[in-house]
Coordinates of C-alpha atoms in Angstrom, one line a residue:
M587 CA 32.6 0.0 -19.1
T588 CA 29.6 -1.5 -17.4
R589 CA 27.8 0.7 -14.7
K590 CA 27.7 -0.9 -11.4
T591 CA 24.3 -0.1 -9.8
F592 CA 22.0 -2.1 -7.4
G593 CA 18.8 -0.9 -9.4
T594 CA 17.7 1.5 -6.4
V595 CA 15.6 4.8 -6.7
T596 CA 17.7 7.5 -4.9
D597 CA 17.7 11.3 -4.4
K598 CA 20.0 11.2 -7.8
N599 CA 17.6 9.3 -9.9
L600 CA 14.0 9.9 -8.4
A601 CA 13.3 12.6 -11.0
L602 CA 13.8 10.0 -13.7
F603 CA 11.4 7.9 -12.3
T604 CA 8.6 8.9 -14.9
D605 CA 7.6 7.4 -18.0
L606 CA 9.3 8.9 -21.4
Y607 CA 6.2 10.7 -22.5
E608 CA 5.6 12.6 -19.6
L609 CA 9.1 14.4 -20.3
T610 CA 7.8 14.5 -24.0
M611 CA 4.6 16.4 -23.0
M612 CA 6.5 18.5 -20.6
Q613 CA 8.8 19.7 -23.4
G614 CA 5.7 20.3 -25.7
Y615 CA 4.1 22.1 -23.2
I616 CA 7.3 24.4 -22.9
E617 CA 7.9 24.9 -26.6
T618 CA 4.1 25.7 -27.3
G619 CA 3.7 28.1 -24.4
H620 CA 1.2 26.1 -23.0
N621 CA 1.1 25.5 -19.3
P622 CA -2.5 26.0 -17.7
T623 CA -3.1 25.1 -14.1
A624 CA -4.8 21.2 -14.2
T625 CA -6.2 18.9 -11.2
F626 CA -5.0 15.5 -11.9
S627 CA -7.2 12.7 -9.8
L628 CA -5.5 9.5 -8.8
F629 CA -8.2 6.9 -8.0
Y630 CA -9.3 3.2 -9.3
R631 CA -12.1 2.5 -11.1
D632 CA -12.9 -1.5 -9.7
L633 CA -11.7 -3.0 -6.6
P634 CA -9.5 -6.0 -7.1
P635 CA -11.2 -9.6 -6.9
N636 CA -12.9 -10.3 -3.6
R637 CA -12.2 -7.0 -2.1
G638 CA -14.6 -4.7 -0.5
Y639 CA -12.6 -1.9 0.0
V640 CA -8.9 -0.7 -0.1
V641 CA -6.7 0.8 2.6
T642 CA -5.0 3.4 1.4
A643 CA -1.1 4.0 2.0
G644 CA 2.1 5.4 0.4
L645 CA 1.1 9.1 1.0
E646 CA 4.4 9.7 3.1
Q647 CA 6.6 8.7 0.0
V648 CA 4.6 10.7 -2.3
V649 CA 5.3 13.9 -0.1
Q650 CA 8.9 13.1 0.2
C651 CA 9.0 13.0 -3.7
L652 CA 7.0 16.2 -4.1
E653 CA 9.6 17.9 -1.7
T654 CA 12.4 16.7 -2.8
V655 CA 12.5 15.9 -6.6
S656 CA 15.1 17.7 -8.5
F657 CA 17.3 17.1 -11.8
G658 CA 20.7 17.3 -10.8
D659 CA 23.6 16.7 -13.3
E660 CA 23.7 13.2 -13.6
A661 CA 19.7 13.4 -14.3
L662 CA 20.4 16.2 -16.7
A663 CA 23.4 14.6 -18.5
F664 CA 21.5 11.4 -19.0
L665 CA 18.5 13.4 -20.5
T666 CA 20.6 14.8 -23.0
E667 CA 20.8 11.9 -24.5
F668 CA 17.5 12.2 -25.9
D669 CA 17.6 15.2 -27.5
F670 CA 15.6 17.5 -25.5
S671 CA 16.0 21.1 -25.9
E672 CA 18.3 23.3 -23.9
E673 CA 15.5 25.4 -22.9
F674 CA 13.4 22.4 -21.9
L675 CA 16.7 21.0 -19.5
S676 CA 17.2 24.6 -17.9
Y677 CA 13.9 24.2 -16.9
L678 CA 14.1 20.9 -15.4
E679 CA 17.5 22.2 -13.6
Q680 CA 15.4 24.8 -11.7
F681 CA 12.1 22.5 -11.4
E682 CA 10.5 22.5 -8.1
F683 CA 6.6 21.6 -7.2
S684 CA 4.7 24.8 -6.6
G685 CA 1.0 23.3 -6.4
D686 CA -1.3 22.0 -4.0
V687 CA -2.2 18.2 -3.2
R688 CA -5.2 16.8 -1.2
A689 CA -5.5 13.2 -0.3
L690 CA -6.9 10.5 1.9
P691 CA -4.6 10.1 5.0
E692 CA -2.9 6.6 5.2
G693 CA -5.1 4.3 6.9
T694 CA -8.3 5.1 5.3
V695 CA -10.6 2.8 3.5
S696 CA -11.3 3.9 0.2
F697 CA -14.0 2.7 -2.4
P698 CA -14.0 3.0 -6.4
N699 CA -14.0 6.5 -7.9
E700 CA -13.1 8.2 -5.0
P701 CA -9.9 10.1 -5.3
L702 CA -7.0 9.0 -3.0
L703 CA -5.2 11.7 -4.0
E704 CA -5.6 15.2 -6.0
V705 CA -2.7 17.6 -7.6
T706 CA -3.6 21.0 -8.7
A707 CA -0.5 22.6 -10.5
P708 CA 0.6 24.0 -13.6
I709 CA 0.2 20.9 -16.0
L710 CA 4.0 21.0 -16.4
E711 CA 4.7 20.1 -13.0
A712 CA 1.4 17.7 -12.3
Q713 CA 2.1 15.8 -15.4
L714 CA 5.6 14.6 -14.2
F715 CA 4.5 12.7 -11.4
E716 CA 2.0 10.1 -12.8
T717 CA 4.2 7.2 -12.8
V718 CA 5.8 7.6 -9.2
L719 CA 2.5 8.7 -7.5
I720 CA 0.6 5.6 -8.9
N721 CA 3.7 3.2 -8.2
Q722 CA 3.8 4.0 -4.5
I723 CA 0.0 4.7 -3.6
G724 CA -1.0 1.5 -5.9
F725 CA 1.4 -0.7 -4.2
Q726 CA 1.2 0.2 -0.8
S727 CA -2.3 0.5 -1.0
L728 CA -2.6 -3.3 -2.3
I729 CA -0.5 -4.7 0.6
A730 CA -2.2 -2.5 3.3
T731 CA -5.5 -4.0 2.1
K732 CA -3.9 -7.8 2.2
A733 CA -2.5 -7.0 5.2
A734 CA -5.9 -5.8 6.9
R735 CA -7.7 -8.7 5.7
M736 CA -5.1 -10.8 7.7
R737 CA -5.6 -8.8 10.6
D738 CA -9.1 -8.5 10.3
T739 CA -9.5 -12.3 10.2
V740 CA -7.5 -12.7 13.3
N741 CA -9.5 -10.2 15.2
E742 CA -12.6 -12.1 14.0
H743 CA -11.3 -15.7 14.9
G744 CA -8.4 -15.7 16.8
D745 CA -7.1 -14.6 19.7
D746 CA -4.9 -11.5 19.2
Q747 CA -2.5 -13.5 17.6
S748 CA 0.7 -11.4 16.0
L749 CA 1.2 -11.1 12.4
V750 CA 5.0 -10.7 10.9
D751 CA 5.8 -10.2 7.6
F752 CA 8.0 -12.9 6.3
G753 CA 7.7 -11.9 2.4
S754 CA 11.0 -10.1 1.5
R755 CA 12.9 -12.7 -0.2
R756 CA 9.6 -13.4 -2.3
A757 CA 8.9 -9.8 -3.1
H758 CA 9.6 -8.1 -6.6
G759 CA 12.7 -6.1 -5.8
T760 CA 14.4 -4.9 -2.7
D761 CA 12.2 -1.6 -3.1
A762 CA 9.0 -3.6 -3.0
G763 CA 10.2 -5.7 0.0
M764 CA 10.8 -2.7 2.0
K765 CA 7.7 -0.5 1.4
A766 CA 5.6 -4.0 1.6
A767 CA 6.6 -4.4 5.3
R768 CA 5.7 -0.6 5.7
A769 CA 2.0 -1.2 4.3
A770 CA 1.8 -4.2 5.9
Y771 CA 2.4 -2.6 9.5
I772 CA -0.1 0.3 8.3
G773 CA -2.7 -2.6 7.7
G774 CA -2.4 -4.0 11.2
F775 CA 0.8 -6.4 11.1
T776 CA 3.1 -6.5 14.5
G777 CA 6.4 -6.1 12.6
T778 CA 8.7 -7.5 10.0
S779 CA 11.4 -9.8 9.6
N780 CA 13.4 -7.2 7.3
V781 CA 16.0 -5.4 9.1
A782 CA 16.5 -2.7 6.7
A783 CA 12.7 -1.9 6.8
G784 CA 13.0 -2.1 10.6
H785 CA 15.7 0.6 10.3
E786 CA 14.2 2.6 7.9
F787 CA 10.4 2.8 9.0
D788 CA 11.2 2.3 12.6
I789 CA 8.9 -1.0 12.4
P790 CA 9.3 -3.6 15.0
V791 CA 11.7 -6.5 13.8
F792 CA 11.5 -10.4 14.6
G793 CA 13.4 -13.7 13.7
T794 CA 13.3 -17.4 14.5
M795 CA 15.8 -19.7 12.7
A796 CA 16.3 -21.4 9.4
H797 CA 16.1 -25.1 8.6
S798 CA 20.1 -24.7 7.6
W799 CA 20.7 -24.2 11.4
V800 CA 19.5 -27.7 12.1
Q801 CA 20.7 -29.2 9.5
S802 CA 24.4 -28.0 9.7
F803 CA 24.7 -29.8 13.2
P804 CA 25.5 -33.4 13.6
T805 CA 21.9 -33.7 15.7
E806 CA 18.8 -32.1 16.0
R807 CA 19.2 -31.7 19.6
E808 CA 22.8 -30.1 19.4
A809 CA 21.0 -27.4 16.9
F810 CA 18.6 -26.5 19.7
E811 CA 21.2 -26.8 22.6
A812 CA 23.4 -24.4 20.6
F813 CA 20.7 -21.8 19.8
V814 CA 19.6 -21.9 23.4
D815 CA 22.8 -21.3 24.7
V816 CA 23.4 -18.2 22.7
Y817 CA 19.5 -16.7 22.9
G818 CA 18.1 -18.2 26.1
E819 CA 14.8 -17.4 26.6
E820 CA 14.4 -15.2 23.6
S821 CA 14.7 -18.6 21.2
V822 CA 12.2 -19.8 18.9
L823 CA 13.1 -23.0 17.6
L824 CA 12.1 -24.4 14.1
V825 CA 10.9 -28.2 15.0
D826 CA 9.7 -29.6 11.9
T827 CA 13.5 -30.2 9.9
Y828 CA 12.7 -33.9 10.5
D829 CA 9.9 -34.7 12.4
T830 CA 7.6 -31.9 14.0
I831 CA 6.4 -33.7 17.2
N832 CA 9.8 -35.3 18.2
G833 CA 11.4 -31.9 17.4
A834 CA 8.9 -30.3 19.9
Q835 CA 9.8 -32.6 22.4
T836 CA 13.4 -32.0 21.8
A837 CA 13.1 -28.2 22.0
M838 CA 11.3 -28.9 25.2
D839 CA 13.8 -31.3 26.8
V840 CA 16.5 -28.8 25.8
A841 CA 15.0 -26.1 27.6
E842 CA 14.3 -28.2 30.5
A843 CA 18.0 -29.2 30.6
R844 CA 19.1 -25.7 30.3
G845 CA 17.1 -24.4 32.9
T846 CA 15.4 -21.6 30.7
D847 CA 11.8 -21.2 29.3
I848 CA 12.0 -20.5 25.5
S849 CA 9.7 -18.2 23.5
G850 CA 8.2 -20.7 21.3
V851 CA 8.5 -23.0 18.4
R852 CA 7.9 -22.5 14.5
L853 CA 5.9 -24.7 12.2
D854 CA 6.6 -24.5 8.6
S855 CA 5.2 -27.6 6.9
G856 CA 2.6 -30.3 7.2
D857 CA -1.1 -30.4 8.4
L858 CA -0.6 -27.2 10.7
V859 CA -4.2 -27.8 12.2
E860 CA -3.3 -31.3 13.5
L861 CA 0.1 -30.6 14.1
S862 CA -0.4 -27.5 16.1
R863 CA -2.7 -29.1 18.3
E864 CA -0.6 -31.9 19.2
V865 CA 2.3 -29.6 19.9
A866 CA 1.0 -27.4 21.8
E867 CA 0.2 -30.3 24.2
I868 CA 4.2 -30.7 24.5
V869 CA 5.3 -26.9 24.7
G870 CA 2.5 -25.6 27.1
E871 CA 2.9 -22.0 27.7
A872 CA 5.7 -21.7 24.9
G873 CA 4.1 -19.9 22.0
I874 CA 3.4 -21.5 18.3
F875 CA 4.5 -19.7 15.2
I876 CA 2.7 -20.6 12.0
S877 CA 4.5 -19.9 8.9
S878 CA 4.6 -22.2 5.5
G879 CA 3.3 -19.6 3.1
I880 CA -0.1 -18.5 4.8
D881 CA -2.8 -16.1 3.3
E882 CA -6.1 -14.6 5.1
Y883 CA -8.1 -17.4 3.6
E884 CA -5.7 -20.1 5.4
I885 CA -5.6 -18.1 8.7
Q886 CA -9.5 -18.4 8.5
D887 CA -9.3 -22.3 8.1
F888 CA -6.8 -23.0 10.6
L889 CA -8.4 -20.7 13.6
T890 CA -11.9 -21.9 12.7
N891 CA -10.9 -25.7 12.6
G892 CA -9.4 -25.6 15.9
G893 CA -5.4 -24.7 14.9
I894 CA -3.3 -23.5 18.1
A895 CA -0.9 -20.4 17.4
T896 CA 0.4 -17.4 18.9
G897 CA 1.7 -16.0 15.9
F898 CA 1.5 -16.0 12.1
G899 CA 4.4 -15.3 9.5
P900 CA 2.9 -14.7 6.1
G901 CA 5.4 -14.2 3.1
T902 CA 4.7 -14.6 -0.4
A903 CA 0.9 -14.2 -0.3
L904 CA 1.3 -10.9 1.5
V905 CA 4.1 -8.9 -0.5
T906 CA 2.6 -10.1 -4.0
S907 CA -0.7 -10.3 -2.8
D908 CA -1.0 -13.2 -5.1
D909 CA -5.0 -13.5 -5.4
A910 CA -5.1 -9.9 -6.5
P911 CA -1.9 -8.7 -7.5
S912 CA -2.8 -5.4 -9.0
L913 CA -4.8 -2.4 -8.1
D914 CA -5.1 -0.9 -11.5
A915 CA -4.7 3.1 -10.0
V916 CA -4.9 5.6 -12.8
Y917 CA -4.1 9.3 -12.8
K918 CA -6.3 11.7 -14.8
L919 CA -6.8 15.2 -15.5
V920 CA -10.3 15.9 -14.2
A921 CA -10.0 19.6 -14.6
V922 CA -8.0 22.5 -16.6
E923 CA -7.5 26.4 -16.5
R924 CA -9.4 28.0 -19.3
D925 CA -10.1 31.6 -19.4
G926 CA -8.4 32.2 -16.0
E927 CA -10.4 29.7 -14.2
L928 CA -10.5 25.7 -13.5
Q929 CA -13.0 23.8 -16.1
P930 CA -14.1 20.5 -15.2
S931 CA -12.7 18.1 -18.0
M932 CA -13.2 14.1 -18.5
K933 CA -12.7 11.4 -20.7
L934 CA -15.5 9.6 -23.0
S935 CA -13.4 6.2 -23.8
T936 CA -15.5 3.3 -23.5
G937 CA -15.3 1.8 -20.4
K938 CA -12.9 4.6 -18.9
V939 CA -15.2 7.6 -18.4
T940 CA -13.8 9.8 -15.5
Y941 CA -15.9 12.0 -13.3
P942 CA -14.8 15.9 -14.1
G943 CA -13.6 18.6 -11.9
Q944 CA -12.1 18.7 -8.3
K945 CA -13.8 16.2 -6.0
S946 CA -15.0 15.8 -2.2
V947 CA -15.0 12.6 -0.4
R948 CA -17.6 12.8 2.4
R949 CA -18.3 9.9 4.8
V950 CA -21.9 9.6 6.7
E951 CA -21.7 7.8 9.7
D952 CA -24.8 6.2 11.7
D953 CA -24.4 5.1 15.4
G954 CA -20.7 4.8 15.2
Q955 CA -20.7 2.8 12.0
F956 CA -19.9 3.9 8.3
E957 CA -23.5 4.0 6.5
R958 CA -22.2 5.4 3.2
D959 CA -19.9 7.5 1.0
V960 CA -20.8 10.8 -1.0
L961 CA -18.6 11.6 -4.0
A962 CA -19.4 15.4 -4.6
L963 CA -17.7 18.4 -6.2
H964 CA -14.9 19.9 -4.1
D965 CA -16.9 22.9 -3.0
E966 CA -20.2 21.4 -2.9
D967 CA -22.4 21.4 0.3
A968 CA -22.7 17.3 0.8
P969 CA -23.5 15.4 3.9
G970 CA -20.8 13.6 5.7
D971 CA -17.0 14.1 6.9
E972 CA -14.6 15.3 4.7
Q973 CA -12.0 12.3 4.0
L974 CA -9.4 14.6 2.0
V975 CA -7.0 16.5 3.6
D976 CA -5.2 19.4 2.3
V977 CA -1.3 18.4 2.2
I978 CA 0.8 20.7 0.3
I979 CA -0.5 24.2 -0.5
D980 CA 1.5 26.4 -3.2
G981 CA 4.4 24.2 -2.9
S982 CA 4.5 24.5 0.9
L983 CA 3.9 21.2 3.5
V984 CA 0.6 21.9 5.4
Y985 CA 0.4 18.5 6.6
A986 CA 2.3 16.5 9.2
P987 CA 2.3 13.0 8.1
P988 CA 1.8 11.0 11.4
S989 CA 3.6 8.4 12.6
L990 CA 3.2 4.5 11.2
D991 CA 1.7 4.0 14.6
E992 CA -0.7 6.4 14.2
S993 CA -1.6 5.2 10.7
R994 CA -1.9 1.7 12.1
D995 CA -4.4 2.9 14.5
R996 CA -6.2 4.8 12.1
T997 CA -6.8 1.4 10.1
C998 CA -7.8 -0.6 13.3
R999 CA -10.1 2.5 13.9
Q1000 CA -11.8 2.7 10.3
F1001 CA -12.4 -1.0 10.4
Q1002 CA -14.3 -1.0 13.7
K1003 CA -16.5 1.2 11.8
L1004 CA -16.7 -0.4 8.5
P1005 CA -19.7 -2.8 7.8
Q1006 CA -19.1 -6.2 8.4
E1007 CA -20.4 -7.7 5.0
T1008 CA -18.1 -5.4 3.5
R1009 CA -15.1 -6.8 4.9
R1010 CA -16.3 -10.6 4.1
L1011 CA -13.0 -12.6 2.6
Q1012 CA -15.2 -13.6 -0.1
N1013 CA -18.2 -11.9 -2.3
P1014 CA -18.2 -8.8 0.1
V1015 CA -21.3 -6.8 0.0
E1016 CA -20.4 -3.5 -2.2
Y1017 CA -20.1 -0.7 0.1
P1018 CA -22.3 2.3 -1.1
V1019 CA -21.0 5.0 -2.4
H1020 CA -23.7 7.9 -3.7
V1021 CA -22.4 10.4 -6.4
S1022 CA -24.1 13.7 -5.3
D1023 CA -26.6 15.7 -7.7
G1024 CA -23.8 18.5 -8.3
L1025 CA -21.6 15.8 -9.5
Q1026 CA -24.4 14.1 -11.6
S1027 CA -25.1 17.5 -13.1
Q1028 CA -21.6 18.4 -14.0
T1029 CA -20.9 15.1 -15.3
A1030 CA -24.0 15.3 -17.5
S1031 CA -22.8 18.5 -18.6
V1032 CA -19.5 18.1 -19.5
R1033 CA -20.4 14.9 -21.3
D1034 CA -23.1 16.6 -23.2
E1035 CA -20.5 19.5 -24.7
L1036 CA -17.9 17.0 -25.3
S1037 CA -20.0 14.6 -27.3
A1038 CA -21.7 17.6 -29.3
R1039 CA -17.9 18.6 -30.1
Y1040 CA -16.5 15.1 -30.7
L1041 CA -19.2 12.7 -31.1
D1042 CA -22.0 14.2 -33.0
A1043 CA -19.5 16.0 -35.5
R1044 CA -18.7 12.6 -37.2

């Protein structure tokens, strides 16, 4: 019998949202009696194209996962198909996360090699979460960054126009659509068109009308009349089904005939700059909402070339971050327990070297502006304010995740301090991240030790 499922991650299968090799290694740790405490760091080595920063997002989902993940009867029954041992399945049945997590709060700007999150726990536990942590933080941070670029463009060239996520239908799955709406709000968007995201995350929800509404009536005028009769002054009428200028005039004629104002009109095609100017002369105080596959580059062009709008509805370009669709975050072991103490560890693979040990991310300000970051050892005396916060200690939550509005405000405050040249849409200037003396020294020491053990031996 075919299994009926919507393909959604739920409490029943969340624990299975991992790659098989995580479980394979976990069983190996059990069977060999090897379960040292380890620290894994989640970070990215390089910025996506034309990005001078990344806005972090997704921590709330990580917290929910670490607090609630469990292997129920259904998950355990499925794992029996992989010939895992009874001992290992018994361990999974009792699984609870008991470690520590430090992370950047959502809405914090970050830079290459800085930990977005660090997990310290018995390696059996820490190993399990690689896939879901990269998935949640990597994707949402990518979309929050795309959204922040659009909001920053509006702030620089516009007049506080609204930004509403219109992208759910083009997102790569329902979960991506939901999380994109959430991340976009953290990045500075006004709201979303997705009703489920509004319900789940308490994000403002907005909507207009579709071309199909207009096409379904005998005339455009009758379509507008029917809509205004139902929604009155809340109406936003889509005016470009047939002819944009005539549509705008018809919309205003209907509003006048019905004795009501309307919220505005929406433009979804054509030369948006020129059409918006002509439409503005017709609709007066009514709003003009622009959609049609726009992104931060098109918003910049629209505004700098004299386009007139009260709001924008980005869709595909937002939810897929189409010009930079991958953050390429990684989750790497940076310290492991030996002789009762955490010892720094690193990879030597070409192009994939990691900084060893637990980290500190320090941010130095000068006259209210971010001047530089210092990537240091966790316990090192380094300049600047620590950006990583304690989230979970010994398996218990010690951090109260802020509301989405608070995270959104944090993004705004961060941008006010971030150098303008680092925020540029194209060819941004690299923000300085200094590696501390302590971390440089530890990196060199660990590299020398590992080179002598593995490379020189050849």
